[in-house]
Amino acid sequence: MTVQSVPIPQTRGTALDISSFTPDAPPLSLWDRLSSWASENKAVVYGIAGVAVVVSGAGVVYYLNYSQADATAHEKRKTSKKERRKAKKDKEKEETEIAAAPQDTDQPAESKRKQPTVEAEPAEELPYVDESTIETLSEQERKEYSTKLKIAGNKAYGDKSYNEAIELYGKAILCKPDPIFYSNRAACYNALGQWDKVVDDTTAAIALDSEYVKALNRRANAYEHQEKYSEALLDYTASCIIDSFRNDQSAQSVERLLKKVAEAKAKVILEGKEKKLPSPTFVTNYLQSFRPRPLPVGLKEAAELDEESGKGQLNAGLAAMATRTGDGFEKASRSFDKALQLGDLGDLEAFAYNMRGTFRYLRGENADALEDLSTSVKLQPALTQSFIKRASMHLELGNRDAAAQDFEQAMEQNREDPDIYYHRAQLHFILGEFAEAAKDYQKSIDLDRDFIFSHIQLGVTQYKMGLIAPSMATFRRTIKNFDKVPDVYNYYGELLLDQQKYQEAIEKFDTAVDMEKQSKPLGMNVLPLINKALALFQWKQDFQEAEQLCQKALSSSSTLLRLHLYVLTQVTVDPECDIAVATMAQLLLQQGKVTEALKYFERAAELSRTEAEIVNALSYAEATRTQLEVQEKYPQLASRLQGMGGGGMGVPPMR
């Protein structure tokens, strides 16, 4: 799927960026662009799962909100004497060195390199210098000789006589180990593609001048050619910090490398990853995105079914699924497998393939899931839900044409099925076709007004379109009609939070939490807890209470057993809820607890279900890890990191 800032429906965790209809929004920062890419990868999965989430989470690293507007303001402000002296020194250095090697590794080095900015001098005999004669020279002679040799090296470089330039710069270095000489020689090795030597010389230059941006960029370029992406990412990031993120090319290199590092690590994780169901929160969201239907004929009389028969196992799977717990979903998955193994299902065979395909899809076994759903539609084309689920799979895999075709086939079977319109609206939403999405959500409501998520999603679509008043009216009407359903309070709270109506939003989240405790003590949806945590952080910067709420959502399974003794008064938890894990990481990061935050981001990657989700989580983890490495390797930059944003971390406010 291509990377673009497309408005995407996201269920319970990843957020919709509504900044697109803010009239005076500043240009996108580096992290804004990265977040758009990362959220799009994950958003399709959450969009398929059901309901959109409006409020966006916190950013991740120190440079997140350092937008181009910030940089422009920085450039226009009055500079201090110290800064003016440094600028003068930098300008003098610029006038005596070769311009940096290109940062875009896809283009030839020569295409972007400037010609040496040195004045032409009459040709004169160059001094003879080697290791044996250097000791006989005075300090002044060494300085004069080094300048002459460097000028000759620049000329040779300009003539593309790289080996000659290398020799001349080498002699200049003998006279005076200057970082510029090392960096210039590295440029020659860069032109020859000798990456090891580029690294050696730029490392020597950086050892002499730790804030030598061009040397850092040259070394990063060499590392990237060597496919040492983590090392390249570190150098480009340090370069960006020193330059206060004014160099957009370096910033783009950071983006590119974050993606490369995350994708490489994601492939390794996938190779050894056990296929398992995602968190109960995710599974529940997906299952409830389909309207409840009467049980197929033959499954209503549970007491008369032998559990060692195919129908008995099918019935047992449905009963286990109704618990909405992790153990219940695992049992349901095993039961649907066994039902097809035992066979003798009669007219229920298509339904059995539908259910097994559903759980295979949730496990990430896409090929097997597609096969099961295809078998289901062949056996019983009238079972439109199988077409819809297969369309959802195609959509997640990026095959939008196949998804659209499945919706058309479902329509041929039953044009009055409201689920078809609801899930087709998701496709329109992902494509940014909001008007079409709104029509389908409304059609779904017209066919069945009792399905709350059609109303919620319509409200979110209106909000995304900038129709704030109609959106709020839709939610108020939905609360009136579904006043006992916690979901509507949770999502209405998110709209209020996005408008910075903190007190009202928290009241709605509290209502949702109370209802969840009462109605689903063992299968509580933890999202209202997470949203309240975000609200408290945004409103009062209350890290402690926000962290406690996330911890409550992430309590261990042993705590869950203890809570079972008094479920009516305690919160039941989802220990593998990736949304809670990621939110916890963001809150920790904003407190400066970078090491702890990194652990949570890595845990989020472990919990992710698909390659796109893993890449998303790892991009956050790698950005956080790079922050730690920069602070460790370049301690003098730590204070700059702390000064790049509010709270000492430069993380943007959560919208």
XYZ file of C-alpha atoms in Angstrom:
655
model
C 0.000 0.000 0.000
C 1.408 3.367 -0.914
C 2.293 5.878 1.736
C 0.027 8.892 1.702
C -1.895 11.076 4.110
C -5.227 9.376 3.513
C -7.960 9.651 6.150
C -8.473 6.130 7.410
C -11.004 4.565 9.775
C -9.271 3.040 12.741
C -10.766 1.019 15.488
C -9.840 1.440 19.094
C -6.306 2.596 19.171
C -4.879 4.192 16.079
C -6.219 7.648 15.518
C -7.598 9.730 12.748
C -5.643 12.901 12.021
C -8.237 15.643 11.663
C -5.639 18.348 11.075
C -6.395 18.230 7.364
C -9.305 20.605 7.824
C -7.526 22.972 10.199
C -7.166 26.122 8.050
C -3.815 27.372 9.299
C -2.069 24.077 9.976
C 1.731 24.319 9.771
C 3.713 22.229 7.280
C 4.136 18.578 8.172
C 7.066 17.813 10.427
C 9.262 14.765 10.041
C 7.283 12.859 12.601
C 3.964 13.931 11.102
C 5.042 12.329 7.822
C 6.338 9.228 9.577
C 3.161 8.933 11.612
C 1.040 9.156 8.464
C 2.988 6.272 6.967
C 2.959 4.193 10.147
C -0.694 4.779 10.957
C -1.814 3.924 7.425
C -0.182 0.510 7.670
C -2.074 -0.274 10.843
C -5.242 1.620 10.064
C -6.579 -0.762 7.451
C -6.559 -3.572 9.997
C -8.397 -1.509 12.591
C -10.793 -0.131 10.015
C -11.742 -3.654 9.044
C -12.214 -4.530 12.689
C -15.047 -2.101 13.057
C -15.254 1.373 14.511
C -13.187 4.476 13.967
C -11.221 6.212 16.692
C -10.929 9.980 16.522
C -8.307 10.982 19.074
C -4.690 10.587 18.056
C -2.016 9.306 20.380
C 1.206 10.939 21.437
C 4.231 11.068 19.216
C 7.349 9.153 19.994
C 10.686 10.867 19.690
C 12.423 14.095 20.479
C 12.058 15.586 17.013
C 8.384 14.849 16.564
C 6.957 18.347 16.643
C 9.898 20.214 15.232
C 7.976 21.290 12.135
C 9.241 23.384 9.282
C 7.299 26.257 10.783
C 9.299 25.859 13.986
C 12.502 25.862 11.984
C 11.532 29.007 10.124
C 10.734 30.782 13.361
C 14.054 29.618 14.722
C 15.894 31.093 11.761
C 14.126 34.453 12.056
C 14.723 34.991 15.749
C 17.524 37.272 16.896
C 20.757 35.377 17.298
C 23.126 35.711 20.225
C 26.769 36.794 19.951
C 27.839 33.215 20.581
C 25.620 31.969 17.764
C 26.896 34.664 15.391
C 30.481 33.702 16.156
C 29.661 30.056 15.509
C 27.915 30.962 12.236
C 30.977 32.916 11.122
C 33.231 29.994 11.977
C 30.957 27.601 10.089
C 30.975 29.888 7.059
C 34.763 29.997 7.059
C 34.848 26.206 7.227
C 32.336 26.018 4.381
C 34.539 28.162 2.179
C 37.485 25.809 2.550
C 35.884 22.391 2.192
C 34.201 20.310 -0.456
C 30.446 20.226 -0.182
C 28.903 17.173 1.465
C 28.390 14.006 -0.507
C 24.779 13.488 -1.524
C 22.423 12.007 1.044
C 20.111 10.437 -1.508
C 21.798 7.115 -2.242
C 19.670 6.568 -5.304
C 21.427 9.338 -7.229
C 25.042 9.509 -8.380
C 27.335 11.260 -5.935
C 28.620 13.677 -8.572
C 25.122 14.890 -9.457
C 24.699 16.818 -6.214
C 28.232 17.697 -5.154
C 29.193 21.361 -5.382
C 32.515 22.394 -6.849
C 35.161 23.337 -4.290
C 34.675 26.933 -3.242
C 38.340 27.965 -3.287
C 40.042 30.760 -5.118
C 42.218 29.786 -8.054
C 45.909 30.314 -7.404
C 48.823 30.275 -9.840
C 50.302 26.843 -10.184
C 53.356 26.404 -8.028
C 55.573 23.558 -7.065
C 54.059 21.533 -4.258
C 56.162 20.814 -1.182
C 57.533 17.330 -0.788
C 56.088 15.731 2.328
C 56.323 12.245 3.760
C 56.534 10.691 7.202
C 60.304 11.066 7.285
C 60.391 14.788 6.443
C 57.385 15.964 8.391
C 59.283 15.999 11.672
C 61.769 18.530 10.288
C 59.086 21.114 9.550
C 58.089 23.912 11.894
C 54.452 24.361 12.934
C 54.074 27.333 10.599
C 55.570 25.381 7.688
C 53.211 22.477 8.321
C 50.255 24.842 8.300
C 51.346 26.491 5.036
C 52.137 23.157 3.367
C 48.798 21.661 4.431
C 46.929 24.592 2.874
C 48.779 24.248 -0.440
C 48.247 20.490 -0.526
C 44.574 20.883 0.302
C 44.072 23.443 -2.498
C 45.807 21.096 -4.929
C 43.608 18.258 -3.680
C 40.490 20.340 -4.263
C 41.580 20.997 -7.841
C 42.270 17.326 -8.465
C 38.879 16.468 -6.997
C 37.188 19.026 -9.250
C 38.944 17.383 -12.214
C 37.655 13.980 -11.001
C 41.251 12.836 -10.491
C 40.182 11.142 -7.285
C 43.275 9.015 -6.655
C 45.513 12.056 -7.060
C 43.258 14.038 -4.711
C 43.401 11.200 -2.167
C 47.186 11.325 -2.189
C 47.257 15.120 -1.805
C 44.759 15.138 1.053
C 46.763 12.374 2.713
C 49.874 14.549 2.656
C 47.884 17.502 3.986
C 46.753 15.294 6.865
C 50.392 14.434 7.613
C 51.078 18.140 7.987
C 47.922 18.915 9.926
C 45.257 16.361 11.016
C 42.315 18.598 10.144
C 38.709 17.274 10.064
C 38.098 19.024 6.742
C 40.996 17.174 5.112
C 39.670 13.827 6.319
C 36.158 14.671 5.139
C 37.446 15.824 1.725
C 39.395 12.618 1.288
C 36.274 10.704 2.313
C 34.444 12.485 -0.525
C 36.995 11.066 -2.962
C 36.493 7.551 -1.587
C 32.740 8.163 -1.808
C 33.067 8.937 -5.519
C 35.021 5.687 -5.959
C 32.486 3.671 -3.965
C 35.062 2.620 -1.365
C 32.649 2.706 1.550
C 34.934 1.222 4.227
C 37.447 4.014 3.620
C 34.676 6.618 3.643
C 33.696 5.364 7.080
C 37.306 5.408 8.310
C 37.975 8.982 7.186
C 34.665 10.454 8.302
C 35.088 8.740 11.676
C 38.491 10.426 11.994
C 36.920 13.776 11.069
C 34.135 13.354 13.627
C 36.674 12.428 16.296
C 38.280 15.842 15.716
C 34.964 17.707 15.419
C 32.004 15.841 16.917
C 29.478 18.268 15.390
C 30.834 18.144 11.841
C 27.511 17.745 10.039
C 28.916 17.020 6.566
C 31.154 14.268 7.919
C 28.181 12.743 9.748
C 26.108 12.836 6.567
C 28.931 11.329 4.501
C 29.404 8.511 6.975
C 25.650 7.902 7.123
C 25.587 7.689 3.331
C 28.415 5.130 3.413
C 26.703 3.098 6.132
C 23.524 3.019 4.069
C 25.450 1.682 1.073
C 26.849 -1.012 3.370
C 23.273 -1.770 4.498
C 24.193 -0.826 8.048
C 20.900 0.967 8.457
C 20.909 1.388 12.234
C 24.328 3.074 12.101
C 23.202 5.315 9.245
C 20.036 6.222 11.135
C 22.079 7.252 14.176
C 24.365 9.533 12.143
C 21.563 11.174 10.187
C 19.634 11.754 13.419
C 22.648 13.360 15.117
C 23.109 15.525 12.025
C 19.463 16.622 12.190
C 19.738 17.564 15.855
C 22.915 19.605 15.295
C 21.235 21.376 12.367
C 18.004 21.848 14.351
C 16.185 19.861 11.662
C 16.584 22.624 9.087
C 18.015 20.219 6.504
C 14.972 18.547 5.001
C 17.121 16.077 3.048
C 18.625 14.706 6.258
C 15.179 14.565 7.848
C 13.877 12.559 4.895
C 16.844 10.229 5.275
C 15.819 9.598 8.883
C 12.311 8.710 7.695
C 13.626 6.407 4.997
C 15.987 4.595 7.332
C 13.441 4.197 10.107
C 11.285 2.376 7.585
C 14.183 0.251 6.315
C 15.286 -0.750 9.810
C 11.719 -1.521 10.874
C 10.996 -3.573 7.751
C 14.205 -5.590 8.094
C 13.504 -6.393 11.748
C 9.844 -7.135 11.014
C 10.823 -9.854 8.545
C 13.001 -11.515 11.196
C 10.187 -11.346 13.748
C 7.666 -12.805 11.304
C 9.910 -15.748 10.483
C 9.873 -16.944 14.080
C 6.486 -15.585 15.117
C 3.944 -18.034 16.440
C 0.541 -17.685 14.818
C -1.907 -16.812 17.565
C -5.045 -14.826 18.117
C -4.668 -11.112 18.822
C -5.940 -9.562 22.038
C -9.532 -10.246 23.111
C -10.205 -6.536 22.534
C -9.268 -6.831 18.860
C -11.153 -10.110 18.361
C -14.265 -8.708 20.023
C -14.137 -5.574 17.891
C -13.912 -7.616 14.725
C -16.723 -10.003 15.637
C -19.095 -7.267 16.735
C -18.592 -5.399 13.466
C -21.123 -7.904 12.101
C -24.727 -7.770 13.212
C -25.913 -10.600 15.470
C -27.826 -13.206 13.510
C -30.046 -16.083 14.542
C -28.221 -19.378 14.956
C -28.392 -21.622 11.896
C -31.077 -24.279 11.966
C -29.695 -27.330 13.756
C -27.701 -25.443 16.406
C -30.506 -24.124 18.562
C -31.020 -27.216 20.686
C -27.629 -27.337 22.395
C -28.598 -30.059 24.858
C -29.336 -32.538 22.068
C -25.955 -32.193 20.320
C -23.157 -34.653 20.950
C -19.919 -32.744 21.558
C -18.039 -35.444 19.670
C -19.981 -34.627 16.518
C -19.254 -31.910 14.020
C -22.421 -30.033 14.913
C -21.674 -30.400 18.619
C -18.226 -28.852 18.181
C -19.673 -26.067 16.061
C -22.150 -25.307 18.817
C -19.423 -25.476 21.473
C -17.341 -23.004 19.485
C -20.197 -20.501 19.356
C -20.755 -20.830 23.103
C -17.046 -20.261 23.826
C -16.954 -17.286 21.477
C -19.784 -15.644 23.406
C -17.598 -15.339 26.537
C -15.425 -12.696 24.799
C -12.347 -13.771 26.721
C -8.947 -14.861 25.489
C -9.480 -18.454 26.659
C -12.961 -18.483 25.159
C -11.713 -17.350 21.757
C -8.935 -19.967 21.784
C -11.464 -22.677 22.631
C -13.776 -21.463 19.871
C -10.960 -21.635 17.335
C -10.147 -25.233 18.306
C -13.812 -26.199 18.195
C -14.336 -24.873 14.674
C -11.238 -26.784 13.528
C -12.512 -29.986 15.102
C -16.021 -29.494 13.716
C -14.686 -29.661 10.158
C -12.417 -32.578 11.010
C -15.364 -34.574 12.365
C -17.564 -33.608 9.428
C -21.175 -34.700 8.935
C -22.259 -31.057 9.090
C -24.846 -31.127 6.348
C -26.200 -27.663 5.587
C -23.934 -26.212 8.288
C -20.711 -26.937 6.392
C -20.553 -23.505 4.734
C -21.111 -21.848 8.114
C -18.346 -23.972 9.664
C -15.885 -22.909 6.950
C -16.944 -19.311 7.551
C -16.155 -19.543 11.261
C -12.878 -21.418 10.855
C -11.832 -18.951 8.169
C -12.663 -16.089 10.515
C -10.346 -17.354 13.247
C -7.612 -18.290 10.788
C -7.759 -14.732 9.497
C -7.500 -13.376 13.033
C -4.433 -15.562 13.593
C -2.797 -14.123 10.496
C -3.076 -17.377 8.508
C -4.237 -15.473 5.465
C -3.840 -18.107 2.752
C -5.769 -20.735 4.741
C -8.410 -18.202 5.720
C -8.987 -17.153 2.115
C -9.330 -20.798 1.128
C -11.921 -21.426 3.858
C -13.993 -18.373 2.973
C -13.853 -19.219 -0.725
C -15.086 -22.737 0.068
C -17.882 -21.233 2.148
C -19.187 -19.023 -0.684
C -19.041 -21.933 -3.119
C -21.070 -24.139 -0.797
C -23.583 -21.440 0.107
C -23.433 -18.204 -1.934
C -26.358 -16.834 0.064
C -24.098 -16.635 3.135
C -23.128 -13.053 2.322
C -21.038 -12.728 5.465
C -18.391 -14.947 3.856
C -18.107 -12.531 0.906
C -17.839 -9.599 3.321
C -15.128 -11.232 5.419
C -13.185 -12.182 2.325
C -13.490 -8.579 1.131
C -12.077 -7.442 4.467
C -9.113 -9.740 3.997
C -8.475 -8.454 0.488
C -8.690 -4.905 1.813
C -6.129 -5.569 4.538
C -3.808 -7.177 1.992
C -4.068 -4.100 -0.223
C -6.163 -5.717 -2.971
C -8.912 -3.132 -3.201
C -10.273 -4.324 -6.544
C -10.836 -7.839 -5.182
C -12.521 -6.355 -2.110
C -14.873 -4.291 -4.277
C -15.682 -7.370 -6.367
C -16.589 -9.366 -3.249
C -18.969 -6.617 -2.141
C -20.612 -6.708 -5.578
C -21.065 -10.486 -5.370
C -22.572 -10.117 -1.896
C -25.003 -7.506 -3.261
C -26.071 -9.924 -5.988
C -27.084 -12.368 -3.269
C -28.903 -9.939 -0.973
C -29.153 -6.204 -1.599
C -30.985 -5.771 1.702
C -28.148 -7.029 3.908
C -27.103 -4.024 6.046
C -23.688 -5.556 6.820
C -22.717 -5.237 3.152
C -23.263 -1.475 3.229
C -21.539 -1.070 6.584
C -18.364 -2.853 5.512
C -18.369 -1.341 2.022
C -18.472 2.038 3.746
C -15.218 1.056 5.430
C -13.654 0.585 1.998
C -14.836 4.039 0.907
C -13.542 5.546 4.141
C -10.082 4.052 3.686
C -9.976 5.452 0.138
C -10.932 8.880 1.465
C -14.302 8.750 -0.283
C -16.187 10.197 2.673
C -19.381 11.167 0.879
C -19.772 7.615 -0.458
C -18.922 6.209 2.970
C -21.570 8.362 4.624
C -24.184 7.165 2.096
C -23.388 3.517 2.817
C -23.418 4.019 6.594
C -26.781 5.741 6.282
C -28.109 2.918 4.079
C -26.935 0.424 6.683
C -28.868 2.407 9.315
C -31.981 2.592 7.138
C -31.975 -1.200 6.808
C -31.296 -1.811 10.494
C -31.382 1.034 13.008
C -30.476 -1.225 15.937
C -26.789 -1.679 15.017
C -24.993 0.971 17.031
C -21.707 0.946 15.125
C -23.311 2.212 11.929
C -24.423 5.292 13.849
C -20.998 5.762 15.481
C -19.145 5.367 12.217
C -21.469 7.803 10.463
C -20.727 10.361 13.167
C -16.984 9.846 12.792
C -17.259 10.199 9.004
C -19.137 13.465 9.352
C -16.495 14.689 11.791
C -13.731 13.753 9.397
C -15.488 15.682 6.635
C -15.452 18.786 8.843
C -19.192 18.631 9.494
C -18.729 19.124 13.219
C -22.269 20.159 14.158
C -23.968 17.266 12.281
C -21.417 14.855 13.730
C -22.095 15.940 17.298
C -25.822 15.785 16.633
C -25.443 12.219 15.349
C -23.644 11.225 18.539
C -26.158 12.928 20.839
C -28.977 11.157 19.008
C -27.110 7.863 19.271
C -26.622 8.316 23.026
C -30.350 8.927 23.392
C -31.204 5.751 21.458
C -28.437 3.559 22.930
C -28.101 4.987 26.434
C -27.114 1.626 27.963
C -24.277 0.855 25.522
C -20.785 1.916 26.736
C -19.272 2.207 23.256
C -21.238 5.298 22.313
C -20.067 7.167 25.425
C -16.470 6.170 24.711
C -16.501 7.426 21.122
C -18.482 10.548 21.906
C -15.876 11.223 24.570
C -13.193 11.001 21.918
C -14.887 13.691 19.836
C -15.122 15.911 22.896
C -11.479 15.249 23.712
C -10.465 16.190 20.181
C -12.212 19.524 20.753
C -10.340 19.912 24.059
C -13.532 19.652 26.100
C -11.639 17.685 28.709
C -14.107 17.629 31.600
C -17.005 16.481 29.421
C -14.819 13.880 27.711
C -13.648 12.376 31.005
C -17.247 12.200 32.227
C -18.159 10.184 29.138
C -15.149 7.865 29.572
C -16.076 7.299 33.231
C -19.620 6.414 32.204
C -18.279 3.926 29.671
C -15.923 2.369 32.257
C -18.744 1.938 34.785
C -20.976 0.310 32.192
C -18.182 -2.004 31.056
C -17.548 -3.137 34.644
C -21.207 -3.914 35.187
C -21.992 -5.595 31.875
C -18.712 -7.381 30.993
C -16.645 -7.909 34.155
C -14.573 -10.681 32.568
C -14.357 -9.248 29.088
C -14.157 -5.536 29.628
C -13.183 -3.266 26.766
C -10.159 -1.386 28.111
C -10.379 1.495 25.632
C -12.303 3.877 27.909
C -9.507 3.464 30.476
C -6.879 4.252 27.853
C -8.822 7.244 26.538
C -9.244 8.608 30.043
C -5.495 8.250 30.544
C -4.869 10.287 27.393
C -7.417 12.892 28.455
C -5.823 13.350 31.866
C -2.418 13.701 30.290
C -3.560 16.286 27.766
C -5.613 18.256 30.227
C -3.518 18.260 33.377
C -0.250 16.621 32.290
C -1.144 14.083 34.993
C 1.408 11.397 34.172
C 0.892 9.441 37.382
C -2.838 8.838 37.086
C -2.600 8.297 33.319
C 0.101 5.678 33.890
C -1.981 3.963 36.581
C -4.945 3.705 34.213
C -2.775 2.132 31.506
C -1.284 -0.267 34.036
C -4.800 -1.212 35.072
C -5.526 -2.051 31.443
C -2.301 -4.062 31.214
C -2.381 -6.006 34.485
C -0.814 -9.468 34.305
C -2.795 -12.666 33.965
C -2.040 -13.532 37.610
C -3.736 -10.289 38.619
C -6.647 -11.289 36.432
C -7.055 -14.466 38.492
C -7.106 -12.470 41.717
C -9.581 -9.996 40.241
C -11.872 -12.893 39.409
C -12.747 -13.086 43.119
C -14.371 -9.672 43.037
C -15.164 -8.984 39.401
C -18.176 -6.862 40.198
C -16.025 -4.078 41.620
C -12.682 -4.415 39.801
C -11.571 -3.841 36.229
C -11.069 -6.943 34.140
C -8.016 -6.553 31.963
C -6.637 -7.417 28.550
C -2.919 -8.127 29.093
C -2.237 -8.362 25.362
C -4.021 -5.222 24.215
C -1.536 -3.624 21.836
C -3.334 -0.282 22.091
C -2.785 -0.124 25.851
C 0.851 -1.180 25.411
C 1.520 1.553 22.848
C -0.275 4.185 24.911
C 1.762 3.233 27.956
C 4.939 3.597 25.910
C 3.946 7.073 24.774
C 3.125 8.231 28.294
C 6.443 6.913 29.604
C 8.308 8.611 26.796
C 6.708 11.944 27.566
C 7.958 11.629 31.130
C 11.491 11.107 29.871
C 11.469 7.409 30.775
C 12.927 6.485 27.410
C 14.352 3.077 28.350
C 11.039 1.928 29.823
C 9.135 3.309 26.841
C 11.346 1.345 24.463
C 10.401 -1.914 26.207
C 6.719 -1.177 25.696
C 7.182 -0.300 22.028
C 9.048 -3.575 21.506
C 6.253 -5.398 23.312
C 3.746 -3.753 20.972
C 5.705 -5.187 18.035
C 5.525 -8.652 19.600
C 1.756 -8.352 19.970
C 1.220 -7.098 16.425
C -0.577 -9.453 14.096
C 0.530 -8.607 10.559
C 3.747 -7.414 8.947
C 2.330 -3.910 8.498
C 1.427 -3.725 12.189
C 4.873 -4.973 13.227
C 6.586 -2.390 11.003
C 4.408 0.311 12.547
C 5.344 -0.673 16.103
C 9.018 -1.121 15.264
C 9.233 2.314 13.657
C 8.288 3.781 17.036
C 10.731 1.473 18.803
C 13.616 2.337 16.471
C 12.981 6.059 16.790
C 13.067 5.688 20.565
C 16.173 3.500 20.480
C 17.946 6.047 18.294
C 17.169 8.758 20.820
C 18.896 6.704 23.511
C 21.905 6.027 21.290
C 22.287 9.681 20.333
C 22.267 10.713 23.987
C 24.828 8.042 24.822
C 27.164 8.624 21.876
C 26.797 12.407 21.697
C 26.142 13.525 25.293
C 26.645 17.157 24.297
C 23.425 16.917 22.256
C 21.287 15.826 25.217
C 20.526 19.394 26.257
C 19.439 20.238 22.708
C 17.031 17.321 22.730
C 15.518 18.559 25.962
C 15.111 22.021 24.488
C 13.278 20.923 21.370
C 9.821 20.738 22.858
C 7.511 20.803 25.818
C 8.172 18.548 28.733
C 11.809 18.213 27.781
C 11.086 15.637 25.096
C 9.725 17.655 22.213
C 6.681 15.429 21.851
C 3.661 17.102 20.266
C 0.406 17.368 22.156
C -2.026 14.540 21.489
C -4.850 15.735 19.345
